[in-house]
Short mmCIF file of C-alpha atoms in Angstrom, two decimals:
data_model
loop_
_atom_site.label_atom_id
_atom_site.label_comp_id
_atom_site.label_asym_id
_atom_site.label_seq_id
_atom_site.Cartn_x
_atom_site.Cartn_y
_atom_site.Cartn_z
CA MET A 1 236.62 22.51 279.51
CA LEU A 2 233.08 22.89 280.83
CA LYS A 3 230.25 22.31 278.44
CA MET A 4 227.43 24.85 278.59
CA ASN A 5 223.94 23.59 277.91
CA ASP A 6 220.36 24.72 278.22
CA ILE A 7 218.90 23.85 281.59
CA GLY A 8 215.21 23.10 281.41
CA PRO A 9 212.80 23.34 284.34
CA GLN A 10 212.51 19.56 284.83
CA ALA A 11 216.29 19.02 284.82
CA TYR A 12 216.64 21.83 287.34
CA ARG A 13 213.91 20.35 289.60
CA ASP A 14 215.57 16.93 289.37
CA ALA A 15 218.91 18.38 290.47
CA MET A 16 217.28 20.38 293.29
CA SER A 17 215.65 17.17 294.59
CA HIS A 18 219.16 16.22 295.76
CA PHE A 19 219.29 19.39 297.88
CA ALA A 20 218.15 18.64 301.43
CA GLY A 21 216.29 21.42 303.21
CA HIS A 22 214.60 22.04 306.53
CA VAL A 23 210.80 22.10 306.36
CA HIS A 24 208.88 25.15 307.60
CA VAL A 25 205.28 26.32 307.59
CA ILE A 26 205.07 30.04 306.89
CA THR A 27 201.93 31.77 308.12
CA THR A 28 200.31 35.18 308.03
CA ASP A 29 197.14 36.83 309.28
CA GLY A 30 195.75 40.33 308.95
CA PRO A 31 193.45 42.46 306.79
CA ALA A 32 194.27 40.39 303.67
CA GLY A 33 193.34 37.14 305.45
CA ARG A 34 194.96 34.15 307.06
CA ARG A 35 197.24 31.89 305.02
CA GLY A 36 199.81 29.19 305.62
CA THR A 37 201.95 27.09 303.32
CA THR A 38 204.87 24.69 303.53
CA VAL A 39 208.24 26.04 302.39
CA ILE A 40 211.74 24.63 302.13
CA ALA A 41 213.46 27.72 300.72
CA ALA A 42 214.07 29.77 303.88
CA CYS A 43 217.20 30.86 305.69
CA SER A 44 218.88 33.40 307.92
CA VAL A 45 219.91 36.71 306.36
CA SER A 46 221.46 38.50 309.34
CA ASP A 47 221.73 38.32 313.11
CA SER A 48 222.07 42.08 313.56
CA PRO A 49 219.34 42.99 313.00
CA PRO A 50 217.83 39.48 313.08
CA MET A 51 216.38 38.79 309.63
CA VAL A 52 215.19 35.76 307.67
CA LEU A 53 214.04 35.19 304.13
CA ALA A 54 211.49 32.80 302.67
CA CYS A 55 210.60 32.09 299.05
CA LEU A 56 206.98 31.66 297.96
CA ASN A 57 205.50 30.72 294.61
CA ARG A 58 204.17 34.06 293.36
CA GLU A 59 202.20 32.35 290.59
CA ASN A 60 199.81 31.10 293.31
CA PRO A 61 197.37 33.98 294.00
CA ARG A 62 196.54 32.48 297.42
CA ASN A 63 200.03 33.63 298.55
CA GLU A 64 199.19 37.32 298.13
CA PRO A 65 198.22 37.82 301.82
CA PHE A 66 201.87 37.44 302.89
CA ALA A 67 202.89 40.67 301.17
CA ALA A 68 199.56 42.43 301.74
CA ASN A 69 199.54 41.74 305.52
CA GLY A 70 203.15 42.84 305.91
CA ARG A 71 203.90 40.13 308.48
CA PHE A 72 204.69 36.44 308.65
CA ALA A 73 205.85 33.71 311.00
CA LEU A 74 208.38 31.12 309.89
CA ASN A 75 207.60 27.97 311.89
CA THR A 76 210.43 25.40 311.82
CA LEU A 77 209.09 21.83 311.86
CA ALA A 78 210.21 18.81 313.88
CA SER A 79 210.08 15.12 312.97
CA HIS A 80 206.54 14.67 314.33
CA HIS A 81 205.15 17.38 312.00
CA HIS A 82 205.03 15.23 308.83
CA ASP A 83 201.21 15.43 308.53
CA LEU A 84 201.29 19.18 309.17
CA ALA A 85 203.88 19.69 306.42
CA ALA A 86 201.84 17.60 303.98
CA GLY A 87 198.62 19.40 304.90
CA PHE A 88 200.04 22.87 304.41
CA SER A 89 201.80 21.86 301.17
CA GLY A 90 198.48 21.41 299.42
CA GLN A 91 199.11 17.68 298.75
CA THR A 92 196.07 16.70 300.78
CA GLY A 93 193.57 19.23 299.38
CA LEU A 94 192.70 20.61 302.83
CA SER A 95 191.05 23.99 303.16
CA SER A 96 192.81 26.75 305.08
CA GLU A 97 190.62 26.09 308.13
CA GLU A 98 191.38 22.35 308.00
CA ARG A 99 195.12 23.02 307.68
CA PHE A 100 195.20 25.24 310.77
CA ALA A 101 193.09 22.68 312.68
CA LEU A 102 196.00 20.19 312.39
CA ALA A 103 197.96 21.93 315.17
CA GLU A 104 197.81 24.40 318.04
CA TRP A 105 198.62 28.03 317.27
CA ASP A 106 199.08 31.27 319.18
CA VAL A 107 200.67 34.64 318.39
CA ILE A 108 203.95 36.17 319.52
CA SER A 109 204.39 39.75 318.32
CA THR A 110 202.97 40.44 314.84
CA GLY A 111 199.70 38.53 314.96
CA ALA A 112 200.84 35.87 312.48
CA PRO A 113 199.95 32.33 313.62
CA ALA A 114 202.83 30.76 315.58
CA LEU A 115 203.01 26.97 315.90
CA LYS A 116 203.08 26.19 319.62
CA ASP A 117 205.33 23.11 319.35
CA ALA A 118 207.66 24.27 316.55
CA LEU A 119 211.41 23.80 316.87
CA ALA A 120 211.62 27.56 316.45
CA VAL A 121 209.28 30.37 315.43
CA PHE A 122 210.62 33.51 313.77
CA ASP A 123 207.84 36.10 313.93
CA CYS A 124 208.57 38.79 311.36
CA GLU A 125 207.59 42.17 310.05
CA LEU A 126 207.98 42.23 306.28
CA VAL A 127 210.86 44.51 305.31
CA GLU A 128 210.93 43.82 301.58
CA ALA A 129 209.32 41.53 299.01
CA LYS A 130 211.36 40.91 295.87
CA ASP A 131 209.85 39.19 292.83
CA MET A 132 212.31 36.93 291.06
CA ALA A 133 211.20 34.67 288.21
CA THR A 134 208.40 32.40 289.52
CA HIS A 135 208.90 33.29 293.18
CA ARG A 136 208.59 36.13 295.65
CA VAL A 137 211.34 36.42 298.25
CA LEU A 138 210.09 37.76 301.57
CA PHE A 139 212.63 39.46 303.81
CA GLY A 140 211.47 39.69 307.40
CA LYS A 141 212.85 41.44 310.46
CA VAL A 142 212.41 39.10 313.40
CA THR A 143 210.38 40.91 316.07
CA GLY A 144 209.45 37.83 318.08
CA LEU A 145 211.21 34.54 318.65
CA ARG A 146 210.32 31.27 320.35
CA LEU A 147 212.62 28.30 320.81
CA GLY A 148 210.96 24.94 321.23
CA ASP A 149 212.32 21.62 322.40
CA ASN A 150 215.50 20.44 320.67
CA LEU A 151 213.88 17.61 318.68
CA HIS A 152 214.91 15.99 315.40
CA PRO A 153 214.14 18.28 312.44
CA LEU A 154 211.90 17.43 309.51
CA ILE A 155 213.90 17.50 306.26
CA TYR A 156 212.75 17.46 302.63
CA HIS A 157 214.99 15.50 300.26
CA ASP A 158 214.46 13.47 297.08
CA ARG A 159 210.85 14.68 296.87
CA GLY A 160 209.90 13.37 300.31
CA TYR A 161 209.98 14.12 304.03
CA HIS A 162 212.74 12.58 306.15
CA ILE A 163 214.01 12.75 309.71
CA LEU A 164 217.56 13.82 310.37
#
């Protein structure tokens, strides 16, 4: 028989640290301003139409531009992007301008910053934003796509960055 118990936030975070995930930098730009942050919680929703989702901490008011601009780019990171991932995660205390200065960016279709040397860029129009507990789930229809070189991906596992 399974024993049910209360699951506290720290126990949950400890268990999730065993979950390996691909590292992305999600970006936006528009009337509400430019913003970028590192995310692990992102995945495909559908291939017809092409859609992705990404989860952002909604308790951070600096993440409001993603919903307000109605567009975002999900930039999939490669092994050489460790410093970029750390910079956009907030671990280094860099300003938004300093974060974006760490790499070369352009735009594909929506105007959201697209990382030029990403493994892949999914440029999206926001279809829906769903608030769930501490996070906001962004659902984006992919309107632009860029495939980069097939390099080793950057993975987050056990509270650190690793190369697969």
